[in-house]
XYZ file of C-alpha atoms in Angstrom:
589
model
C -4.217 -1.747 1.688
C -3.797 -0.389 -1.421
C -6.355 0.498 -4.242
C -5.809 -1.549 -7.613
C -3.231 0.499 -9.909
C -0.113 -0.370 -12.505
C 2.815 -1.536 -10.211
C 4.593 0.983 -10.837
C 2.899 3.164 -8.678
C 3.173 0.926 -5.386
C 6.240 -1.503 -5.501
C 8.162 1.071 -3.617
C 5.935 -0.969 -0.142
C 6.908 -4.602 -1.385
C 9.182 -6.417 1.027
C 10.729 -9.411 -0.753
C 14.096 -11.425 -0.784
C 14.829 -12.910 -4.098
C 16.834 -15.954 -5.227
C 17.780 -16.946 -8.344
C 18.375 -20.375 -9.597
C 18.143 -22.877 -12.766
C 15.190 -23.994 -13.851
C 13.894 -27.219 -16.175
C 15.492 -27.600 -19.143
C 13.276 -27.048 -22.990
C 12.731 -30.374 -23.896
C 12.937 -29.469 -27.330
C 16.252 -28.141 -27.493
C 19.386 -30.259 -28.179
C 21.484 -27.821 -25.942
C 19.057 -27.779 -23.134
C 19.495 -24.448 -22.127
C 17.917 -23.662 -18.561
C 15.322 -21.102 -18.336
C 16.506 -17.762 -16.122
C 14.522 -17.923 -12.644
C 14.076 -15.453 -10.427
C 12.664 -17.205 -7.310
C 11.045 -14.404 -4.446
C 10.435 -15.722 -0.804
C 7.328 -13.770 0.621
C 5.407 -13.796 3.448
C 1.877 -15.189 3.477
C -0.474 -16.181 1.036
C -2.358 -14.310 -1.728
C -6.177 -13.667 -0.468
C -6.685 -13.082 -3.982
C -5.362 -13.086 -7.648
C -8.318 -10.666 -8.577
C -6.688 -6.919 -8.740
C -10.137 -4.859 -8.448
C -10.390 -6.911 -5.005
C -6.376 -7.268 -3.866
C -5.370 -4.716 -1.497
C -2.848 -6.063 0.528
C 0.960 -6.396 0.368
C 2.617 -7.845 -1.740
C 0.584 -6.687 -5.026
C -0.026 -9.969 -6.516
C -0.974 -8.473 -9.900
C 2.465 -6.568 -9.784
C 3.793 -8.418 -12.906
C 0.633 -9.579 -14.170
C -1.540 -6.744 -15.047
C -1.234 -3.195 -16.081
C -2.944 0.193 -16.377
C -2.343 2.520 -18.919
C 0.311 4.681 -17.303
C 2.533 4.120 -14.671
C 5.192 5.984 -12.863
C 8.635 6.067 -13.359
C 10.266 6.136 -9.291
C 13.256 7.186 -10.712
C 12.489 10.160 -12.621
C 8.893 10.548 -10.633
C 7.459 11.213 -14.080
C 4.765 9.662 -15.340
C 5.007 6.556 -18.526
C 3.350 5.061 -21.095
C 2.368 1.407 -20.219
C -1.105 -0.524 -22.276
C -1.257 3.626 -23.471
C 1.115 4.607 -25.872
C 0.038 8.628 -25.876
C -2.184 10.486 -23.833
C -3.632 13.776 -25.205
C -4.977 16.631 -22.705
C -7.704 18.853 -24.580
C -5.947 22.271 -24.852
C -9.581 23.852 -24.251
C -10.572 21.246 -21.165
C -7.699 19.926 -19.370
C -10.623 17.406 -17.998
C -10.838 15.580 -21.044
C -8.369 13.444 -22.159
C -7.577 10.723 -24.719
C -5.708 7.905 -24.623
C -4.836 5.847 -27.168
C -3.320 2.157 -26.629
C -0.642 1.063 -28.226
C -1.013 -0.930 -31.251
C -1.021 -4.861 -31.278
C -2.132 -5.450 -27.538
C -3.265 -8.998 -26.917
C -4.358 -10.501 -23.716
C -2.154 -13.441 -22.468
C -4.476 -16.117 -24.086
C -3.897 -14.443 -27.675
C -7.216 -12.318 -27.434
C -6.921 -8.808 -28.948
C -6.545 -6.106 -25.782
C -8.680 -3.161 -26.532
C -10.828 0.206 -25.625
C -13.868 -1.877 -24.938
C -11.710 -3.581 -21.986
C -10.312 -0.101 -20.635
C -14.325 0.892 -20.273
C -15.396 -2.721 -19.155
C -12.585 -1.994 -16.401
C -12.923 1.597 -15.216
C -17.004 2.007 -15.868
C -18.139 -1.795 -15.039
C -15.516 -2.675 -12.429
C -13.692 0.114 -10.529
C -16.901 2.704 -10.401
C -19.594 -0.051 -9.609
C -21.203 0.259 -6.338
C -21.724 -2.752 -5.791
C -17.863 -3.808 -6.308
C -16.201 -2.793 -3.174
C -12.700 -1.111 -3.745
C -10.554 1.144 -2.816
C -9.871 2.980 -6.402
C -13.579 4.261 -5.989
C -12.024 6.332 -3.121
C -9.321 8.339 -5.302
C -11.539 7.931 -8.799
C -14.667 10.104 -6.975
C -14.360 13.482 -7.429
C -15.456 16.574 -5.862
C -18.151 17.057 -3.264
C -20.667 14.641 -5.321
C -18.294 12.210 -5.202
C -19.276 11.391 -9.045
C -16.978 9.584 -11.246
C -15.640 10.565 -14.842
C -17.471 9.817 -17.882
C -15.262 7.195 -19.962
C -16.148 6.573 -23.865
C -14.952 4.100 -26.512
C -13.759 6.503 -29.732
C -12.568 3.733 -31.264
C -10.560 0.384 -30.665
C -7.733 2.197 -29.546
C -8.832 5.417 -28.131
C -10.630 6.385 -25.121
C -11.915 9.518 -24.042
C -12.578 10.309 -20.299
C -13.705 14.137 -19.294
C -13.994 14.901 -15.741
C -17.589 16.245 -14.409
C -15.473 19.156 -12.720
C -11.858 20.537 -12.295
C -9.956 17.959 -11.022
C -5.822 18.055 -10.965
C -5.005 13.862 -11.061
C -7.097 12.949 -13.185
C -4.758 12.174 -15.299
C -2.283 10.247 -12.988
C -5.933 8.359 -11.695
C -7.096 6.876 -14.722
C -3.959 5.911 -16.144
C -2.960 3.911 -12.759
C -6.036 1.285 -13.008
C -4.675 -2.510 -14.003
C -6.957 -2.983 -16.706
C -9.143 -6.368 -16.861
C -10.322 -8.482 -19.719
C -13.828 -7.831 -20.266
C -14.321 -11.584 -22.410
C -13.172 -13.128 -19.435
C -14.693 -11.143 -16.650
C -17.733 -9.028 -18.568
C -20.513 -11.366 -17.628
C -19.633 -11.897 -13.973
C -20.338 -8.063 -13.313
C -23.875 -8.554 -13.950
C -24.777 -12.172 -13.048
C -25.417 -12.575 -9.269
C -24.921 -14.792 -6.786
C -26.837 -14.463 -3.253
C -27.658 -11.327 -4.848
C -24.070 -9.775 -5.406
C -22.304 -9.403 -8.143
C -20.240 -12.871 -9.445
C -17.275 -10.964 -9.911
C -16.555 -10.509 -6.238
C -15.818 -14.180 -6.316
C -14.203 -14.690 -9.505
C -9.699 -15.337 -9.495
C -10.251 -15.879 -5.709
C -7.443 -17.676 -4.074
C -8.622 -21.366 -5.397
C -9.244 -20.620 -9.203
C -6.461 -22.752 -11.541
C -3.670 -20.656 -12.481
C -4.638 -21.069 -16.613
C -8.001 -19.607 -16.093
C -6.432 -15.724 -15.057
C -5.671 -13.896 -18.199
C -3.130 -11.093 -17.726
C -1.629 -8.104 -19.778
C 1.464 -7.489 -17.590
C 4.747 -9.310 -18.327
C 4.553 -12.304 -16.921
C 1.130 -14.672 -16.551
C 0.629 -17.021 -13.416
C 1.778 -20.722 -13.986
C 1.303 -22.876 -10.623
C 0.226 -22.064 -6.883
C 0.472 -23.983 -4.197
C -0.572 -22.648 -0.507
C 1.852 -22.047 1.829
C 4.705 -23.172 -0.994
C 5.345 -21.219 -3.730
C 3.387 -19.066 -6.293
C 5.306 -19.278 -10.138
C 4.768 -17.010 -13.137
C 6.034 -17.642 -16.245
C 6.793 -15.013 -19.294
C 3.133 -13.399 -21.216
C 4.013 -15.030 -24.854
C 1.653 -11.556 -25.979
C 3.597 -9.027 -23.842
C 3.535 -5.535 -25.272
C 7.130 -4.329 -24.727
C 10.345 -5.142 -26.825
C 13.587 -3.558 -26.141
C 15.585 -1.057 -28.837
C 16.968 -4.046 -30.738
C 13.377 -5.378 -31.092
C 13.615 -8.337 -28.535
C 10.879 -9.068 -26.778
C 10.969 -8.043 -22.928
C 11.022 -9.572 -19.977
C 14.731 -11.791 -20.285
C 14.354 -13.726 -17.144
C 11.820 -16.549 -17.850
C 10.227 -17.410 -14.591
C 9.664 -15.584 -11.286
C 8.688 -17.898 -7.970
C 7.247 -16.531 -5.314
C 8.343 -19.030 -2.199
C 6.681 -18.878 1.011
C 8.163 -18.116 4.565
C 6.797 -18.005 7.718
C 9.025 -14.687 8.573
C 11.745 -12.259 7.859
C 14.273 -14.494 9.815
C 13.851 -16.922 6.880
C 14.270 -14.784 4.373
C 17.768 -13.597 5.907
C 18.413 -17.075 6.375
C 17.964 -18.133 3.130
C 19.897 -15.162 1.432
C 22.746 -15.530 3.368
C 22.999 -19.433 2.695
C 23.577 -18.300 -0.693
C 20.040 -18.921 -2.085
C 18.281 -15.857 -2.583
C 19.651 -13.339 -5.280
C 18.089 -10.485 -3.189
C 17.124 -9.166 -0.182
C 14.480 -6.046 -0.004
C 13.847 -4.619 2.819
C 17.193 -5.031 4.308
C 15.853 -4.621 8.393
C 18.272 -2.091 10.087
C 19.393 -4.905 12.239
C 20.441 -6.805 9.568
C 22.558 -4.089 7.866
C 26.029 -4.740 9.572
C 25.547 -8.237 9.832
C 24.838 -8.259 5.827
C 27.639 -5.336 5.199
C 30.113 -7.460 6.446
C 29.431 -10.825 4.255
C 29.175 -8.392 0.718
C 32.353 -9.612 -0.798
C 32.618 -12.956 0.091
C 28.947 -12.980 -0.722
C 28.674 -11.602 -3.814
C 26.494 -8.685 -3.553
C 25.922 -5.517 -3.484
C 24.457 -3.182 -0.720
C 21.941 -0.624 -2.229
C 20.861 2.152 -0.192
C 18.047 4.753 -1.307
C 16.835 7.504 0.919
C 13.611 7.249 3.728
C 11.003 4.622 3.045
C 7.750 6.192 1.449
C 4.751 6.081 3.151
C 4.426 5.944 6.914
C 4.473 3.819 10.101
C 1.987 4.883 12.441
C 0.367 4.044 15.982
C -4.249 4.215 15.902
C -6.355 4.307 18.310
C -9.973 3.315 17.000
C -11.943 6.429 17.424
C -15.362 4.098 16.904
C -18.211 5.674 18.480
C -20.934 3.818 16.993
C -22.614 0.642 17.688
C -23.493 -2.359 16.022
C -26.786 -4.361 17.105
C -26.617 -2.214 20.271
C -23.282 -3.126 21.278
C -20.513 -0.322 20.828
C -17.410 -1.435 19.257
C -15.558 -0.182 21.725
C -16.004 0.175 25.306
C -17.073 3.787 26.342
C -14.758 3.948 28.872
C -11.690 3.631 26.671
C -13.711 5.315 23.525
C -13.666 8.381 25.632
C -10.147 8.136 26.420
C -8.995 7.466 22.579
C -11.320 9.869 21.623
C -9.206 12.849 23.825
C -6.879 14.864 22.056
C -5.099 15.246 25.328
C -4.746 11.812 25.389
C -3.395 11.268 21.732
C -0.599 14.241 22.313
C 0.476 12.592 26.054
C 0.985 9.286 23.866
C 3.063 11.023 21.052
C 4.989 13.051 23.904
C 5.637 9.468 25.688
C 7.120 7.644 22.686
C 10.956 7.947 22.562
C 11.211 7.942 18.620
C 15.173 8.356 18.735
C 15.743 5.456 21.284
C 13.658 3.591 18.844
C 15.531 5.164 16.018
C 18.990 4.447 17.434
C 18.321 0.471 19.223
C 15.834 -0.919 16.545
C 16.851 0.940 13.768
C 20.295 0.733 14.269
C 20.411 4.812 13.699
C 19.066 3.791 9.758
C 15.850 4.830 10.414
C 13.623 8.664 9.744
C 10.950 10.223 11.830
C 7.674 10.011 10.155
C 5.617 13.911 10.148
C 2.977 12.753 7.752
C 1.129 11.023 5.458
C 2.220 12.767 2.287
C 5.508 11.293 0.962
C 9.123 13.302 1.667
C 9.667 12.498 -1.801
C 6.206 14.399 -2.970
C 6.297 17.915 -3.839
C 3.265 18.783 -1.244
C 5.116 17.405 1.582
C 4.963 19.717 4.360
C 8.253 19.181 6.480
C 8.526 20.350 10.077
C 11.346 22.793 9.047
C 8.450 24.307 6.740
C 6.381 24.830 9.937
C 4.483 21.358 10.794
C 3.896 20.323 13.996
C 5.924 17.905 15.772
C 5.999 16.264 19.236
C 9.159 15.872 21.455
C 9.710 13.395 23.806
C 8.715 14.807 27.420
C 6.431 12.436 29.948
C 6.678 15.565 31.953
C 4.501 17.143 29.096
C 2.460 14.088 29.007
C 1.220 13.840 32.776
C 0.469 17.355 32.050
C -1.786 16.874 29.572
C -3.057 13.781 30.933
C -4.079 15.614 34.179
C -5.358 18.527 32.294
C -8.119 15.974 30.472
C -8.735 14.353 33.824
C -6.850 11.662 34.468
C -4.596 11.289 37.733
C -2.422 9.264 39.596
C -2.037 6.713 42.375
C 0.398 6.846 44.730
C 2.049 3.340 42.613
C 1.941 6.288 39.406
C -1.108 3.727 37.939
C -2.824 5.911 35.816
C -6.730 6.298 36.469
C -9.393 8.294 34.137
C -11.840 10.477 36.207
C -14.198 7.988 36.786
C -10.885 5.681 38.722
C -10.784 3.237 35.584
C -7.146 2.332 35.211
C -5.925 3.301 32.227
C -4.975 -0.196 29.990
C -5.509 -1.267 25.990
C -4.008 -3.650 23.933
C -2.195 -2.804 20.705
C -2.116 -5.295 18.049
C 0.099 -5.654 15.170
C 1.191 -8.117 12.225
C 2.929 -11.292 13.960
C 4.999 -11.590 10.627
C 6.887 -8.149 10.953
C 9.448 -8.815 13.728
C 10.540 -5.104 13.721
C 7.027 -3.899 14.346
C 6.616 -6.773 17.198
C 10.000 -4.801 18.870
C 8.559 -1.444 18.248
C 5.117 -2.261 20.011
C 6.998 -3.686 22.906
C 9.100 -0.331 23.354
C 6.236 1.726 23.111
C 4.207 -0.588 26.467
C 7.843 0.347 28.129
C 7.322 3.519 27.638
C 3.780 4.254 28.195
C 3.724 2.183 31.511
C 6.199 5.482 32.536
C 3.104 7.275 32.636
C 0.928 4.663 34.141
C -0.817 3.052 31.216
C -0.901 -0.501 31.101
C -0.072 -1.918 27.356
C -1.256 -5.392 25.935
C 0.258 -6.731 22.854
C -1.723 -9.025 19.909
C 0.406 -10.560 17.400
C -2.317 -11.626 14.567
C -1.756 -12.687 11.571
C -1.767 -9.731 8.820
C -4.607 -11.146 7.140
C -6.740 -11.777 10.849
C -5.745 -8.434 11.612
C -7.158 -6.043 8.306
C -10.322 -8.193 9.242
C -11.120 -6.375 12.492
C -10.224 -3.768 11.160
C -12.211 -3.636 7.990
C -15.005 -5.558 9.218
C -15.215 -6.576 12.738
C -13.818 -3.089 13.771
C -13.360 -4.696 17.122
C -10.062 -3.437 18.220
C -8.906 -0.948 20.468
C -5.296 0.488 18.854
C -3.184 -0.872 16.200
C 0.580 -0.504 14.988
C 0.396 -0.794 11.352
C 2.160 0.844 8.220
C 0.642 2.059 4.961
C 2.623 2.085 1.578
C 3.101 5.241 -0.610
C 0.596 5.568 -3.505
C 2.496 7.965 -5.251
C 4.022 11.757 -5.200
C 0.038 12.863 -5.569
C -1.416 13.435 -1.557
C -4.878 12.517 -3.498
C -3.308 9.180 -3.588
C -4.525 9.110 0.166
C -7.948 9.866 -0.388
C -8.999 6.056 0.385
C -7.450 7.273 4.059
C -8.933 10.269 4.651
C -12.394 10.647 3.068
C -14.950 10.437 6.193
C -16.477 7.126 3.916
C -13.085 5.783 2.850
C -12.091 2.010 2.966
C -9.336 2.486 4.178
C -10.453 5.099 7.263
C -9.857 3.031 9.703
C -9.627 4.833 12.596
C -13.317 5.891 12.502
C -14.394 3.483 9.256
C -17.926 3.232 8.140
C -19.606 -0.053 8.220
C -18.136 -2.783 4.628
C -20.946 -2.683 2.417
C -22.474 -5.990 2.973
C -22.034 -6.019 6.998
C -24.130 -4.980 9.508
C -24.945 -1.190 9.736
C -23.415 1.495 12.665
C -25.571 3.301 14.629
C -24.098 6.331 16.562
C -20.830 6.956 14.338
C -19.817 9.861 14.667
C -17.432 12.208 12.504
C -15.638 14.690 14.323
C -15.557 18.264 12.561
C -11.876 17.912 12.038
C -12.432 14.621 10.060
C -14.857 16.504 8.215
C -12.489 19.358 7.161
C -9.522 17.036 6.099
C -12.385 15.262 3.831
C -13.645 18.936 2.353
C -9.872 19.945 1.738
C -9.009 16.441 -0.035
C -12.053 17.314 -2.509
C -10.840 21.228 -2.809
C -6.992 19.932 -3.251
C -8.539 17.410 -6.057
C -10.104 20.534 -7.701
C -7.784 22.871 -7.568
C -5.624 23.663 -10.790
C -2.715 25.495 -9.674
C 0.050 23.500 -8.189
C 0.906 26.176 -5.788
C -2.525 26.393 -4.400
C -2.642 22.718 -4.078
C 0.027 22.925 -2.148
C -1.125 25.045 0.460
C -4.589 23.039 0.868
C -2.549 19.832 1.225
C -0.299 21.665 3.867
C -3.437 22.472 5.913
C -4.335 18.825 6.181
C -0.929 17.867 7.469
C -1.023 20.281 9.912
C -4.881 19.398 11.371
C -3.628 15.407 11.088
C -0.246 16.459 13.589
C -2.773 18.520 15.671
C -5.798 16.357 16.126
C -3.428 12.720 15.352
C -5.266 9.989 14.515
C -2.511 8.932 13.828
C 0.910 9.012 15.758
C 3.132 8.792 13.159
C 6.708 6.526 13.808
C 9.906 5.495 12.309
C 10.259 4.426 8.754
C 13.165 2.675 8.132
C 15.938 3.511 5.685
C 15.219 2.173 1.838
C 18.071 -0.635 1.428
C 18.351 -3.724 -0.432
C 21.268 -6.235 -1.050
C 21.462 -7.326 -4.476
C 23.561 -10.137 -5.867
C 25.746 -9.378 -8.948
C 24.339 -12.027 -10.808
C 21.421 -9.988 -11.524
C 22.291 -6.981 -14.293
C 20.583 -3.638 -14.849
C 19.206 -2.843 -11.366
C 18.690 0.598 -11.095
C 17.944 1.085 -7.523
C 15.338 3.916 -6.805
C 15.624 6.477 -3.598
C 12.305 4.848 -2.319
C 13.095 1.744 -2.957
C 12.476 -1.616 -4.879
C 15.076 -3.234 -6.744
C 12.789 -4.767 -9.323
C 10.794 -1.660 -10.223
C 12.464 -2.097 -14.065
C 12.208 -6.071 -13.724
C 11.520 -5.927 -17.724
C 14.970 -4.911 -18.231
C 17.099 -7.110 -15.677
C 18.681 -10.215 -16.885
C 20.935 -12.859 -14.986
C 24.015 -14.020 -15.878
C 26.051 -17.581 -14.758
């Protein structure tokens, strides 16, 4: 659930185990020297290889395509990637010019250049009629219009912003950037009156047809077995002694029905790496290092945040609400939100499914970010207390039976079902904890284990679902990175979404005034100049999200990883991902 930006910016989500092994030998060398593999067992399957369209975890595109910055997770500062220099006007910070680096080339030898930056950003990302979550953190201010963008040249482009607005910069350079000789004429041809591109590098389309930038090009899929990419002959990037960059020659993607797979795998000696490490699994894995051959990396809290929704859905679609007006009213409480935070023991969770390696969660901004608002600073937070709970549950109407079933004021009993991703065991064990502990205060808890893919349906398009135990992935230090969450009109607003563009319309949504005022500050946040300004309008909206909680924020787990020692150069970041610098890593035997 991520909008489409350089890797860089979002690896620090991607849970993978990797394994590295021999591959075929070149044919056309005497010594036969195997290619280096790096082979990556993942869950699922790609929906598709298209990056405008991908939003889901893994990134697909991660080695494949690139925007013209990206971020540096160990220094947090900002790098050149298809851009070699970016140049702020000293009399308009809103206008800037990037040039690309000389030489570019697509990976079937055609020349990379400005017109594809413009195809990409003007054509792709800011059409309409292309549904994506970059639109929600490229729109600014209260217009929602997005920046101009202008060929100077082959290798220079010039965007200027319509009004003040602070990422900018960090925005447009985070865009993977798409061939427009490849892609140009499926923006405007149609089919059943959309555009063609919505269908084209969908999950079916032959591997040689998708022409990438990044450092590695796809080779083979195969569903349900194994995804392969193999080095970009025309990558960009050479290392200080003038050879050419990536080393390792392959990467494999191999599918696995779960986590328990991965572990399995990795400690039979296959896979090379293991990322995320599940708290569980730390001790277990701790204890085989040395004999193993590996190395435990541990960084600080996971980025982004765990969280518990409720679908606060008023409206209705062909007359039918999407969600019955007997529980709407009770998700829609604020009473009812803070008795479930107050319910939820976070530290039992923290110390018997996290093994004690696991955070609190307090918001949405990152605890790396420079705008996080911790509670120590003065943000809300909830304790554990049922007393507290029944309090507030009483004081919103609801009471209880002499069997402590919990009934609304109308003598509905109080029961929902929370689903979650079938493929994350941990969140499978946190759902069940949290129906323990909200049948102490008479609720009655379902659980629905859906597939992750089953599941972002309902809630992107069905909306039929009543709460959900999901996880987003940091999009960066920048809060604005979490416009496609908060904006009222958002993709990614799921807990009161607006209709997908080509479904049926809502009648009777309804956004509450406190929506409303986290939307106006994420456009005055965007606006605003000053850093310490910013700050203070970003620390307003975490403290109306911990009083109003649409979502309940959780436990993140602790960034860890085990990495073999055959792989060299691993720099391991404090959020995580032990491949962020794959370019540099080699193997040895």
């Amino acid at each position: 659930m991520r909008h489409p930006v350089a890797r860089s910016l979002f690896t620090a989500t991607i849970a993978f185990a990797l394994t590295l092994q021999l591959a075929a030998c070149n044919p056309k060398s005497l010594t036969k020297a195997p290619l280096s593999q790096i082979v990556v067992t993942q869950l699922g399957n790609p929906k598709t290889f298209n990056p405008a369209l991908a939003n889901e975890i893994p990134i697909v595109y991660a080695y494949t395509h690139e925007g013209l910055l990206g971020d540096n997770p160990i220094t947090q500062e900002l790098e050149g990637s298809l851009a070699e220099k970016w140049d702020i006007d000293p009399k308009n910070a809103q206008k800037i010019t990037f040039t690309l680096r000389e030489g570019l080339k697509w990976s079937d030898g055609h020349v990379l250049n400005a017109d594809d930056v413009v195809f990409s950003l003007k054509d792709v990302y800011f059409n309409p009629e292309i549904p994506s979550d970059a639109q929600d953190v490229f729109r600014i201010g209260k217009d929602k219009k997005f920046p101009s963008v202008t060929k100077i040249d082959d290798r220079r482009i010039e965007i200027i912003s319509p009004e003040p607005f602070a990422p900018l910069l960090r925005q447009m350079g985070s865009a993977a950037i798409l061939p427009k000789h490849i892609l140009g004429k499926s923006v405007t041809d149609k089919v059943g009156g959309k555009p063609a591109f919505l269908s084209m590098w969908g999950s079916g389309t032959p591997m040689k047809d998708i022409v990438c930038s990044g450092m590695y090009q796809f080779d083979t899929y195969v569903a349900n077995q194994r995804l392969s990419f193999k080095k970009n002959p025309y990558y960009w990037r050479k290392d200080t002694q003038g050879v050419r960059q990536p080393y390792v020659d392959r990467i494999v993607w191999k599918s696995v029905d779960n986590q328990d797979t991965s572990l399995l795998q990795f400690r039979s000696g296959g896979p090379d790496l293991n990322e995320p490490i599940r708290p569980e699994d730390f001790a277990l894995l701790k204890g085989e290092e040395k004999r193993g051959k590996f190395t435990i990396q541990v960084g600080g809290p996971r980025q982004g945040f765990s969280y518990l929704t409720f679908n606060l859905n008023q409206g209705k679609r062909n007359g039918r609400p999407l969600v019955d007006p007997i529980k709407s009213k009770w998700f829609n409480s604020v009473e009812f939100r803070h008795a479930i935070n107050h319910s939820i023991d976070l530290d039992r969770m923290i110390t018997n499914l996290f093994r004690g390696l696991g955070d609190r969660v307090y918001s949405s901004v990152p605890s790396l970010s420079p705008f996080y608002l911790s509670p120590e600073k003065g943000l809300k937070t909830y304790d554990y207390n049922l007393a507290k709970a029944r309090a507030l549950l009483k004081k919103a109407g609801f009471k209880y039976t002499e069997n402590n079933q919990l009934l609304d004021s109308g003598g509905n009993p109080v029961k929902f079902t929370i689903a979650t991703n079938a493929e994350n065991v941990l969140r499978a064990k946190m759902v069940a904890q949290i129906k323990r502990d909200l049948g102490k205060i008479g609720m009655e808890v379902s659980i629905s284990q859906l597939n992750f893919g089953v599941l972002i349906d309902k809630m992107e398009n069905s909306m039929d679902w009543e709460a959900v135990l999901m996880g987003f992935g940091s999009g960066g230090i920048d809060p604005h990175n979490g416009a496609n969450i908060w904006l009222t009109d958002a993709q990614s607003h799921h807990f009161n979404r607006k209709p997908a563009p080509d479904s049926s319309p809502l009648e009777g949504r309804v956004v509450a005034d406190w929506e409303q005022e986290i939307d106006d500050l994420y456009v005055k946040g965007s606006q605003e100049m000053d850093e310490t300004k910013r700050k203070q309008i970003y620390n307003k909206t975490q403290q109306i999200a911990q009083e109003k909680l649409p979502f309940i924020y959780l436990v993140n787990a602790r960034v860890m990883a085990a990495t073999r020692d055959l792989i060299q150069g691993i720099q391991f970041p404090q959020g995580g991902d032990a491949l962020w610098n794959l370019h540099e890593l080699n193997t040895i035997d």
